[in-house]
Amino acid sequence: MDKHMEAKKRNQAYNRYVQAKIPKTKPWPSLFNSFLVGGIICCIGQGINDLILLWFPNMAEQSAWAYTLIVLIFIASFLTGIGVYDKIGKFAGGGSIVPITGFSNSITSPAVEFKHEGIIYGICVKMFTIAGPVIVSGVVASFIIGVIYLFI
Amino acid sequence: MYYLWVFLIGGLVCMLGQVLIIYTNITSARILVTFVLIGVLLQAFGIFDPISEFARAGINVPIIGFGASLAKGAISAVKSKGLLGAFTGGLEATAGGIAAAIFFAFIFSLIFKSKTKN
Amino acid sequence: MYTNQTVIFKNKPVIIGSYSIVGPKEGKGNFGQYFNYVMKDDSFGEKSYEKAEMKMLKTAIVGAIEDAKIKASDVNLLLAGDLLNQIISSSYAARDFDFAFLGLFGACSTMAESMAIAGSIIDGKEFDTIVCSTGSHFSTAERQFRFPLELGNQRPPTSQWTVTGAGACVISSKGKGPRLTMATFGKVVDFGINDVNDMGAAMAPAAMDTMLAHFRDTKTTPDDYDLIVTGDLGKLGSEILIDLMEDQGIKLGLNYNDCGQMYYTRNQNTLSGGSGCGCSATVLNSYIIKKLRTGEYKKVLFMPTGALMSTTASQQGETIPGVCHAIVLECDESVKDVKISTTSNRNVKNTPSKKSERTSISQKNQGHINN
């Protein structure tokens, strides 16, 4: 038991030492990159939305947004396929993860990656390894909110 | 002019994601989950729509918008269908996005091959 | 003969052949000129990266046998391992050869593990000729341990780059070439690191443990070696090892370095350096063995480290255990007296840490640690 405590203490000391030793990078460049790229992606989304409303003036706002997101998802999925999105991601970090394009990337990238394991066990099964939790947590949370609204 | 707002709000939201990456070292799946839940909460408290008024794509394009439409769908469906709405509303409202992501991913995974990094 | 953890080979098995094959990025790295073969494209003409990794191992084994100028039928045993689940690259590569196969898993320490076992078997006069091989591939390791290649995420500064490459060597009881004189088998050491992006810190304590055991068992000091080289601790991990050893009262001088740290040039964007089985295996079977053959190095302590983690264990909150095996390689008698005017251990350009830098680093961190 004593030995166990000793090891625990040693490990804590070692972890503290390693934390102090890890090279600290300046956060500002990466924060700026994510701001820039995130802002640009949102502006592209706005542009698509405006174009859709320009061409189809009678479309409901809700549907126009749905189309906008679908177009963005298409673009991101394509860029993932041709191997460009990961390069954007390396530069932008959160800037290309947080927009809906990041969601699309997180579905397409495992699908492309695991295609050699076959359509069923590769593409279809692995497709949700990263994005699955997003859908699960979103659906669960929205259900809870719906039930709460049922009673108030 | 509203593009400036779109850029600023969108950029700030994404930068918040980067802050999480730098200071908590979380993976992209966790970031996406966090932001979806933020969106659900914003919608539940009725804060999302006022922001969306002027931020437009700045808040709708980030995955927060996805969470917000999930919650919005559930809330409005509950009003018309009762408890059933809580089950169907969320996915109904976001079905387009999810189906598109799945469909395009499937098609492109058949066409393209993963490339190594340099 | 053995003392504690160390086996001392009386008959000094000989490394009669070696071969290394690497990917294009590795070919542009610091050791580029030393490798036997640099692939133009890291799918190596195969359909998947796993198949490419198998082919790399096969090529390395065939190359090493050719280099040794023996027939494949002379080989008694193949000792090989890699990083993939169920070590498929090694065992699938082995099915194309007509000799016995022992699969090993020591993560990135596999090269030394296999050579230490081969040395023991040959020294005991059980088998005559044994091939040791290991390799890794960036794209297969990435998708098994981390994320899909096309996912747009950033790598933290402590992360390392898995080397695409494979190395093999033939060890025999007779012949000419560098000799295997000692082997220290390491214990599994865990200092409670659970960050899967910080392998160097997880493995450095294992390297320290084996190094201390080696110096104790063989009554040698760091000054007895021309080169002491760890496998893939990377930039951060090797600095940690220097600190850890200093706390134990052993100062690692200029003759210490790390394969992972030396592997890539600075502008190749590999953050903390190279990692993977292929990292130490390709450096040993190209650069180090060549220098031992010419007599430029007389005595080398080669001690790659391995992080014995799995994604399942780390998702369950387990910490990362490390292991390190050490072998001592000495040049052949015939080149022992060769004097090379520039006996610099650092003719690999661009190695980041200088002695002055190092001492200041370790002074700064003294007192941070008490074990």
XYZ file of C-alpha atoms in Angstrom:
641
model
C 0.000 0.000 0.000
C 2.838 2.298 0.893
C 4.508 1.494 -2.377
C 1.314 2.316 -4.217
C 1.118 5.747 -2.594
C 4.738 6.370 -3.388
C 4.182 5.559 -7.055
C 1.155 7.834 -7.124
C 3.159 10.694 -5.672
C 5.967 10.066 -8.116
C 3.527 10.041 -11.033
C 1.951 13.305 -9.923
C 5.360 14.932 -9.637
C 6.305 13.611 -13.055
C 3.078 14.859 -14.633
C 3.635 18.309 -13.153
C 7.186 18.330 -14.443
C 6.099 17.249 -17.952
C 3.382 19.898 -18.046
C 5.972 22.549 -17.248
C 8.283 21.128 -19.885
C 5.827 21.090 -22.797
C 6.749 23.891 -25.177
C 4.225 26.688 -24.961
C 3.063 28.023 -28.278
C 1.610 31.478 -28.611
C -2.171 31.215 -28.906
C -2.695 34.381 -30.954
C -1.743 33.224 -34.455
C -4.001 30.175 -34.277
C -6.852 32.182 -32.723
C -6.563 34.709 -35.523
C -6.513 31.972 -38.192
C -9.609 30.334 -36.772
C -11.373 33.699 -36.580
C -10.471 34.520 -40.165
C -11.409 31.186 -41.707
C -14.548 30.793 -39.575
C -15.679 34.279 -40.568
C -15.011 33.606 -44.247
C -16.949 30.326 -44.196
C -19.918 32.096 -42.574
C -19.751 34.871 -45.191
C -19.738 32.263 -47.968
C -22.831 30.756 -46.337
C -24.481 34.158 -46.247
C -23.583 34.707 -49.896
C -25.130 31.391 -50.912
C -28.243 32.212 -48.905
C -28.573 35.617 -50.552
C -28.128 34.135 -54.029
C -30.785 31.502 -53.364
C -33.232 34.193 -52.214
C -32.303 36.310 -55.244
C -33.085 33.527 -57.686
C -36.103 32.166 -55.849
C -37.677 35.195 -54.182
C -40.736 33.212 -53.116
C -38.836 30.649 -51.130
C -39.513 30.484 -47.408
C -36.631 31.637 -45.252
C -36.454 28.268 -43.515
C -36.070 26.393 -46.810
C -33.483 28.851 -48.060
C -31.362 28.151 -44.969
C -31.766 24.413 -45.471
C -30.525 24.729 -49.060
C -27.648 26.925 -47.928
C -26.487 24.328 -45.438
C -26.840 21.570 -48.029
C -24.658 23.500 -50.478
C -22.034 24.110 -47.772
C -22.127 20.441 -46.809
C -21.653 19.494 -50.445
C -18.663 21.811 -50.863
C -17.002 20.575 -47.661
C -17.643 16.960 -48.544
C -16.089 17.479 -51.970
C -13.076 19.305 -50.554
C -12.627 16.427 -48.102
C -12.730 13.930 -50.933
C -10.059 15.685 -52.960
C -7.894 16.078 -49.850
C -8.078 19.850 -49.422
C -10.202 20.199 -46.293
C -7.583 18.687 -43.985
C -5.121 21.303 -45.191
C -7.604 24.074 -44.414
C -8.137 22.429 -41.027
C -4.416 22.341 -40.287
C -4.315 26.095 -40.818
C -7.634 27.076 -39.294
C -8.200 24.630 -36.423
C -11.521 25.539 -34.831
C -12.265 27.832 -37.772
C -13.089 24.873 -39.986
C -14.350 22.456 -37.313
C -17.133 24.560 -35.792
C -19.033 25.498 -38.999
C -21.417 22.927 -40.508
C -18.635 22.224 -43.018
C -16.664 20.651 -40.169
C -19.586 18.351 -39.487
C -19.618 17.354 -43.137
C -15.850 16.801 -43.049
C -16.168 14.603 -39.977
C -18.639 12.363 -41.815
C -16.874 12.224 -45.170
C -13.332 11.714 -43.864
C -13.881 8.361 -42.114
C -16.066 7.220 -45.027
C -13.239 7.891 -47.480
C -10.625 6.509 -45.098
C -12.301 3.165 -44.485
C -13.532 2.416 -47.998
C -11.056 -0.470 -48.294
C -12.974 -2.328 -45.593
C -15.948 -2.474 -47.924
C -19.153 -0.525 -48.425
C -21.053 -1.987 -45.464
C -18.358 -2.478 -42.822
C -16.130 0.275 -44.092
C -18.030 3.260 -45.418
C -21.432 2.760 -43.763
C -20.238 1.635 -40.332
C -17.325 4.035 -39.925
C -19.142 7.069 -41.325
C -20.389 8.078 -37.877
C -17.273 7.418 -35.791
C -16.779 11.146 -35.264
C -20.133 12.691 -36.153
C -22.265 10.060 -34.439
C -21.945 11.664 -31.006
C -23.073 14.977 -32.517
C -26.330 13.531 -33.798
C -26.910 11.474 -30.650
C -26.315 14.353 -28.254
C -28.340 16.754 -30.391
C -31.323 14.416 -30.633
C -31.260 13.562 -26.934
C -30.978 17.215 -25.942
C -33.739 18.324 -28.313
C -36.023 15.578 -26.971
C -35.440 16.744 -23.417
C -36.136 20.348 -24.410
C -39.297 19.238 -26.232
C -40.578 17.393 -23.157
C -39.836 20.393 -20.959
C -41.786 22.635 -23.334
C -44.644 20.129 -23.216
C -45.147 20.883 -19.546
C -44.606 24.643 -19.489
C -23.033 45.832 -44.498
C -24.515 42.945 -42.586
C -21.682 40.810 -43.992
C -19.474 42.491 -41.413
C -21.704 41.158 -38.653
C -21.752 37.740 -40.278
C -17.963 37.754 -40.416
C -17.479 39.038 -36.873
C -19.977 36.761 -35.143
C -19.053 33.731 -37.234
C -15.361 34.361 -36.647
C -15.863 34.804 -32.911
C -17.856 31.591 -32.585
C -15.170 29.663 -34.435
C -12.457 31.308 -32.376
C -14.251 30.084 -29.258
C -13.803 26.579 -30.669
C -10.090 27.245 -31.105
C -9.869 28.483 -27.514
C -11.316 25.147 -26.396
C -8.772 23.290 -28.551
C -5.815 25.212 -27.169
C -6.719 25.260 -23.498
C -8.515 21.947 -23.013
C -6.947 19.854 -25.769
C -10.291 18.349 -26.767
C -10.844 16.467 -29.998
C -13.042 17.634 -32.840
C -15.894 15.243 -31.952
C -16.116 16.834 -28.500
C -16.022 20.331 -29.964
C -18.889 19.554 -32.313
C -20.932 18.045 -29.465
C -20.242 21.060 -27.242
C -21.396 23.521 -29.880
C -24.508 21.531 -30.768
C -25.479 21.565 -27.095
C -24.794 25.303 -26.908
C -27.153 25.732 -29.866
C -29.860 23.629 -28.216
C -29.605 25.684 -25.026
C -29.613 29.034 -26.863
C -32.787 28.004 -28.653
C -34.405 26.627 -25.493
C -33.894 29.926 -23.694
C -35.097 31.850 -26.734
C -31.807 33.687 -27.222
C -30.981 32.188 -30.589
C -33.550 33.997 -32.743
C -32.619 37.525 -31.630
C -28.940 36.767 -32.370
C -29.872 35.171 -35.686
C -31.745 38.388 -36.651
C -28.538 40.322 -37.177
C -25.827 37.633 -37.205
C -27.607 35.583 -39.893
C -25.098 33.099 -41.346
C -22.673 34.040 -38.590
C -24.660 31.931 -36.165
C -26.558 29.644 -38.569
C -23.526 28.256 -40.388
C -21.631 27.221 -37.228
C -22.909 23.928 -35.854
C -24.703 25.975 -33.186
C -27.335 26.588 -35.845
C -27.745 22.843 -36.248
C -28.370 22.461 -32.513
C -30.766 25.379 -32.560
C -32.853 23.914 -35.367
C -32.991 20.580 -33.536
C -34.403 22.317 -30.478
C -36.647 24.601 -32.514
C -38.109 21.637 -34.381
C -38.773 19.753 -31.162
C -40.363 22.747 -29.461
C -42.716 23.617 -32.312
C -43.633 19.971 -32.954
C -44.474 19.520 -29.285
C -46.960 22.354 -29.599
C -48.769 20.751 -32.546
C -48.368 17.023 -31.876
C -47.762 16.720 -28.146
C -45.280 14.162 -26.854
C -44.806 12.639 -30.306
C -43.385 15.962 -31.397
C -40.548 15.673 -28.914
C -39.500 12.495 -30.721
C -40.024 13.618 -34.301
C -39.513 17.374 -34.270
C -35.754 17.602 -33.849
C -34.745 15.237 -36.611
C -37.490 16.477 -38.926
C -36.100 19.987 -38.801
C -32.516 18.869 -39.427
C -33.228 15.932 -41.734
C -32.048 17.881 -44.792
C -28.597 18.573 -43.385
C -28.056 15.093 -41.996
C -29.269 13.367 -45.157
C -27.115 15.640 -47.309
C -24.025 14.955 -45.201
C -24.639 11.206 -45.367
C -25.443 11.183 -49.074
C -22.473 13.267 -50.199
C -20.132 11.382 -47.876
C -21.294 8.111 -49.377
C -20.918 9.278 -52.969
C -17.523 10.905 -52.467
C -16.179 7.958 -50.500
C -16.924 5.773 -53.512
C -15.101 8.178 -55.823
C -12.090 9.330 -53.799
C -9.285 7.642 -51.929
C -7.620 8.946 -48.782
C -4.366 10.712 -49.435
C -1.381 10.707 -47.155
C -0.248 13.899 -45.490
C 3.030 15.690 -45.895
C 26.094 -15.087 -19.275
C 23.772 -12.668 -17.627
C 23.580 -10.216 -14.785
C 20.166 -9.129 -13.635
C 18.474 -7.726 -16.776
C 21.468 -7.852 -19.085
C 22.703 -10.668 -21.296
C 26.336 -10.558 -22.362
C 26.975 -12.460 -25.564
C 30.134 -14.559 -25.382
C 30.062 -15.510 -29.042
C 29.195 -12.040 -30.269
C 26.630 -12.630 -33.024
C 27.330 -10.729 -36.233
C 25.007 -8.476 -38.196
C 25.829 -9.667 -41.688
C 23.206 -7.792 -43.639
C 20.811 -4.894 -43.306
C 18.266 -3.051 -45.393
C 16.062 -0.014 -44.981
C 13.150 1.281 -47.013
C 11.298 4.538 -46.347
C 8.542 6.755 -47.682
C 9.079 9.941 -49.719
C 8.851 12.311 -46.747
C 11.441 10.300 -44.831
C 13.677 10.278 -47.907
C 13.785 14.067 -47.721
C 14.707 13.945 -44.037
C 18.115 14.073 -42.431
C 18.996 10.436 -43.076
C 17.749 10.474 -46.688
C 21.101 9.626 -48.265
C 21.644 6.569 -46.080
C 18.525 4.590 -46.901
C 18.653 1.723 -49.364
C 15.365 2.555 -51.011
C 13.077 5.569 -50.966
C 9.543 4.954 -52.202
C 8.161 7.448 -54.683
C 4.687 7.209 -53.248
C 3.781 5.733 -49.924
C 1.012 3.494 -51.186
C 3.903 1.564 -52.827
C 1.673 0.515 -55.727
C -0.755 -1.264 -53.411
C -4.480 -0.790 -52.941
C -4.382 0.030 -49.249
C -1.774 1.420 -46.871
C -1.858 -1.782 -44.829
C -0.882 -3.736 -47.920
C 1.851 -1.178 -48.567
C 3.206 -1.728 -45.072
C 3.311 -5.494 -45.632
C 5.122 -5.002 -48.917
C 7.619 -2.675 -47.240
C 8.425 -5.325 -44.645
C 8.770 -7.976 -47.343
C 11.090 -5.744 -49.348
C 13.198 -5.040 -46.274
C 13.523 -8.727 -45.381
C 14.460 -9.727 -48.939
C 16.876 -6.800 -49.133
C 18.605 -7.715 -45.886
C 19.019 -11.336 -46.981
C 20.514 -10.170 -50.288
C 22.795 -7.756 -48.484
C 24.017 -10.599 -46.286
C 24.838 -12.594 -49.443
C 23.138 -15.714 -48.141
C 20.336 -17.828 -49.536
C 16.848 -17.561 -48.125
C 17.078 -21.249 -47.249
C 19.935 -20.443 -44.852
C 17.605 -18.438 -42.656
C 16.294 -20.330 -39.625
C 13.912 -17.849 -38.123
C 12.215 -14.520 -38.704
C 11.549 -12.240 -35.742
C 9.271 -9.364 -36.638
C 6.629 -7.049 -35.287
C 4.806 -3.824 -36.047
C 2.222 -1.440 -34.661
C -0.978 -2.691 -36.217
C -3.545 -4.790 -34.373
C -2.510 -8.458 -34.329
C 0.772 -7.344 -35.967
C -0.726 -8.088 -39.360
C 2.013 -6.442 -41.406
C 4.636 -8.790 -40.012
C 2.660 -11.984 -40.013
C 1.163 -11.347 -43.439
C 4.596 -10.514 -44.791
C 5.938 -13.712 -43.217
C 3.516 -15.949 -45.089
C 5.524 -15.338 -48.251
C 8.722 -16.682 -46.725
C 9.739 -20.248 -46.164
C 11.122 -19.929 -42.662
C 9.833 -20.051 -39.121
C 8.270 -16.890 -37.737
C 7.971 -15.441 -34.275
C 5.742 -12.365 -34.022
C 6.764 -9.759 -31.478
C 5.035 -6.753 -30.080
C 7.142 -4.179 -28.336
C 5.550 -1.195 -30.035
C 8.335 1.078 -31.250
C 10.987 -0.874 -29.317
C 10.511 -3.935 -31.529
C 13.803 -3.551 -33.413
C 15.905 -3.903 -30.272
C 13.568 -6.523 -28.832
C 13.915 -8.723 -31.895
C 17.678 -8.262 -32.084
C 18.121 -8.998 -28.386
C 16.139 -12.216 -28.722
C 17.955 -13.158 -31.924
C 21.288 -12.497 -30.212
C 20.335 -14.690 -27.268
C 19.235 -17.561 -29.491
C 22.336 -17.398 -31.665
C 24.676 -16.960 -28.730
C 23.168 -20.080 -27.179
C 24.056 -21.849 -30.443
C 20.462 -22.849 -31.024
C 19.919 -21.285 -34.421
C 22.450 -20.024 -36.854
C 20.883 -17.247 -38.889
C 17.971 -15.071 -37.841
C 16.297 -12.181 -39.646
C 14.929 -9.327 -37.527
C 12.508 -6.861 -39.026
C 10.000 -4.178 -38.145
C 8.272 -1.280 -39.789
C 5.522 1.277 -39.518
C 3.444 3.398 -41.855
C 2.135 6.882 -41.142
C -1.236 6.343 -42.767
C -2.015 2.993 -41.106
C -0.910 4.136 -37.665
C -2.817 7.373 -38.016
C -6.115 5.709 -38.707
C -5.660 3.013 -36.082
C -4.522 5.260 -33.259
C -5.799 8.710 -34.163
C -8.096 10.135 -36.821
C -8.896 9.676 -40.501
C -6.318 11.343 -42.719
C -8.799 13.730 -44.294
C -10.172 15.049 -41.017
C -9.340 18.730 -40.675
C -7.796 18.976 -37.237
C -4.599 20.359 -35.786
C -1.834 18.366 -34.141
C -0.701 19.474 -30.686
C 2.957 20.576 -30.356
C 3.965 17.422 -28.469
C 2.689 15.063 -31.151
C 5.069 13.068 -33.297
C 5.031 11.892 -36.865
C 4.904 8.131 -37.467
C 7.736 7.191 -39.791
C 6.787 5.385 -42.975
C 9.544 2.871 -43.280
C 10.788 -0.611 -42.546
C 14.155 -2.014 -41.639
C 15.542 -5.513 -41.479
C 18.822 -7.115 -40.547
C 20.302 -10.584 -40.670
C 22.116 -11.800 -37.562
C 24.374 -14.802 -37.788
C 26.847 -16.722 -35.672
C 29.636 -16.209 -38.157
C 30.699 -13.688 -40.750
C 31.988 -10.163 -40.843
C 30.258 -7.030 -39.696
C 29.114 -5.183 -36.600
C 28.753 -7.421 -33.573
C 26.027 -7.697 -31.014
C 27.750 -7.843 -27.638
C 25.131 -7.140 -24.982
C 21.412 -6.806 -24.573
C 19.427 -5.341 -21.701
C 15.788 -6.357 -21.527
C 13.592 -3.626 -20.123
C 10.780 -3.575 -17.602
C 7.407 -2.041 -18.287
C 7.414 1.373 -16.649
C 4.439 3.679 -16.210
C 4.756 7.148 -14.718
C 1.091 7.981 -15.134
C 1.062 9.921 -18.400
C -2.286 9.627 -20.178
C -1.949 12.127 -23.015
C -1.854 10.039 -26.194
C -0.306 12.970 -27.999
C 2.680 13.007 -25.683
C 4.406 9.674 -26.260
C 7.858 11.044 -25.502
C 6.941 11.872 -21.919
C 5.241 8.488 -21.494
C 8.268 6.543 -22.713
C 11.148 8.540 -21.222
C 10.870 6.861 -17.761
C 11.144 3.426 -19.411
C 14.265 4.574 -21.239
C 15.694 5.826 -17.954
C 14.930 2.534 -16.209
C 16.589 0.424 -18.899
C 19.538 2.775 -19.200
C 20.180 2.661 -15.448
C 19.869 -1.128 -15.472
C 22.279 -1.329 -18.381
C 24.950 0.865 -16.836
C 24.562 -0.954 -13.516
C 24.679 -4.460 -14.998
C 27.537 -3.868 -17.390
C 29.479 -1.441 -15.192
C 29.771 0.985 -18.073
C 29.223 4.737 -18.224
C 27.881 6.910 -21.037
C 31.481 7.763 -21.955
C 32.121 4.172 -23.001
C 29.931 4.625 -26.050
C 30.455 6.567 -29.238
C 26.743 6.899 -29.580
C 23.839 6.334 -27.252
C 20.657 6.520 -29.213
C 17.041 6.176 -28.148
C 14.311 5.376 -30.651
C 11.470 7.814 -30.793
C 11.324 9.909 -27.661
C 11.258 12.952 -29.897
C 12.452 16.385 -28.994
C 10.488 16.687 -25.763
C 11.008 13.099 -24.641
C 14.761 13.138 -25.100
C 15.052 16.359 -23.124
C 13.021 14.708 -20.378
C 15.309 11.670 -20.457
C 18.364 13.895 -20.065
C 16.750 15.513 -17.021
C 15.672 12.177 -15.554
C 19.169 10.741 -15.943
C 20.712 13.821 -14.407
C 18.476 13.361 -11.379
C 19.946 9.866 -11.126
C 23.437 11.296 -11.240
C 24.291 10.311 -14.797
C 25.052 13.031 -17.278
C 24.284 12.278 -20.898
C 26.721 14.155 -23.044
C 26.990 14.979 -26.708
C 27.094 11.309 -27.620
C 23.443 10.938 -26.718
C 20.745 11.524 -29.276
C 17.333 10.336 -30.347
C 16.378 8.909 -33.750
C 12.986 10.623 -33.727
C 14.517 13.970 -32.963
C 17.117 13.658 -35.712
C 14.844 12.134 -38.307
C 13.194 15.074 -40.032
C 14.471 18.481 -40.951
C 13.037 21.449 -39.143
C 10.829 22.665 -41.930
C 9.155 19.287 -42.392
C 6.554 20.219 -39.815
C 6.742 17.145 -37.657
C 6.520 19.002 -34.329
C 8.242 16.801 -31.751
C 9.890 14.510 -34.327
C 9.500 11.017 -35.740
C 8.025 7.970 -34.044
C 6.938 4.435 -34.807
C 8.738 1.127 -35.215
C 10.148 2.301 -38.516
C 11.839 5.284 -36.927
C 14.538 3.439 -34.991
C 14.578 0.476 -37.385
C 15.431 2.505 -40.468
C 18.043 4.627 -38.698
C 19.739 1.548 -37.257
C 19.728 -0.395 -40.494
C 21.047 2.449 -42.568
C 23.017 5.133 -40.803
C 24.205 3.368 -37.636
C 25.161 0.046 -39.212
C 26.973 1.789 -42.060
C 29.017 3.826 -39.574
C 29.775 0.688 -37.573
C 30.938 -1.074 -40.715
C 33.395 1.657 -41.556
C 34.584 1.859 -37.991
C 33.443 5.423 -37.551
C 31.457 4.232 -34.578
C 33.159 1.677 -32.360
C 30.491 1.026 -29.782
C 26.851 2.028 -29.953
C 24.118 1.674 -27.352
C 20.856 1.388 -29.248
C 17.770 1.580 -27.065
C 14.448 2.236 -28.750
C 11.417 2.780 -26.536
C 7.870 1.615 -27.068
C 4.572 2.993 -25.775
C 2.435 -0.051 -25.078
C -0.910 1.654 -25.406
C -4.095 0.760 -27.222
C -6.989 2.986 -28.103
C -9.332 0.814 -26.015
C -7.179 1.125 -22.908
C -6.721 4.859 -23.256
C -10.447 5.416 -23.820
C -11.016 3.550 -20.568
C -8.811 6.088 -18.849
C -5.684 3.948 -18.543
C -2.287 5.582 -18.466
C 0.400 4.735 -21.010
C 3.024 2.161 -20.021
C 6.371 2.247 -21.773
C 9.091 -0.293 -22.371
C 12.648 0.027 -23.583
C 15.142 -2.618 -24.659
C 18.799 -1.873 -25.186
C 21.403 -3.574 -27.324
C 25.103 -2.849 -27.667
C 26.638 -2.989 -31.114
C 30.375 -2.981 -31.646
C 32.311 -2.643 -34.864
C 34.180 -5.622 -36.279
C 37.732 -6.320 -35.072
C 39.110 -5.584 -38.534
C 37.973 -1.982 -38.492
C 38.596 -1.390 -34.806
C 41.825 0.519 -35.425
C 40.507 2.604 -38.267
C 40.877 6.213 -37.311
C 38.491 8.586 -38.901
C 39.638 12.163 -38.740
C 36.229 13.609 -38.072
C 34.852 11.326 -35.388
C 31.938 13.609 -34.960
C 28.828 11.929 -33.709
C 26.732 14.644 -35.160
C 27.368 14.750 -38.831
C 23.624 14.677 -39.168
C 22.912 18.280 -39.862
C 20.278 20.366 -38.212
C 20.019 18.476 -34.940
C 18.357 20.934 -32.648
C 19.852 20.557 -29.201
C 23.341 21.766 -28.458
C 25.249 21.050 -25.337
C 24.928 24.539 -23.962
C 21.222 24.498 -24.612
C 20.905 21.161 -22.893
C 22.689 22.035 -19.692
C 20.632 25.168 -19.330
C 17.440 23.213 -19.889
C 18.276 20.635 -17.280
C 19.402 23.215 -14.773
C 16.185 25.069 -15.206
C 14.131 22.017 -14.456
C 16.064 20.736 -11.517
C 13.937 20.350 -8.461
C 10.820 19.932 -10.562
C 11.027 16.256 -10.047
C 11.717 13.898 -7.234
C 11.473 10.221 -7.778
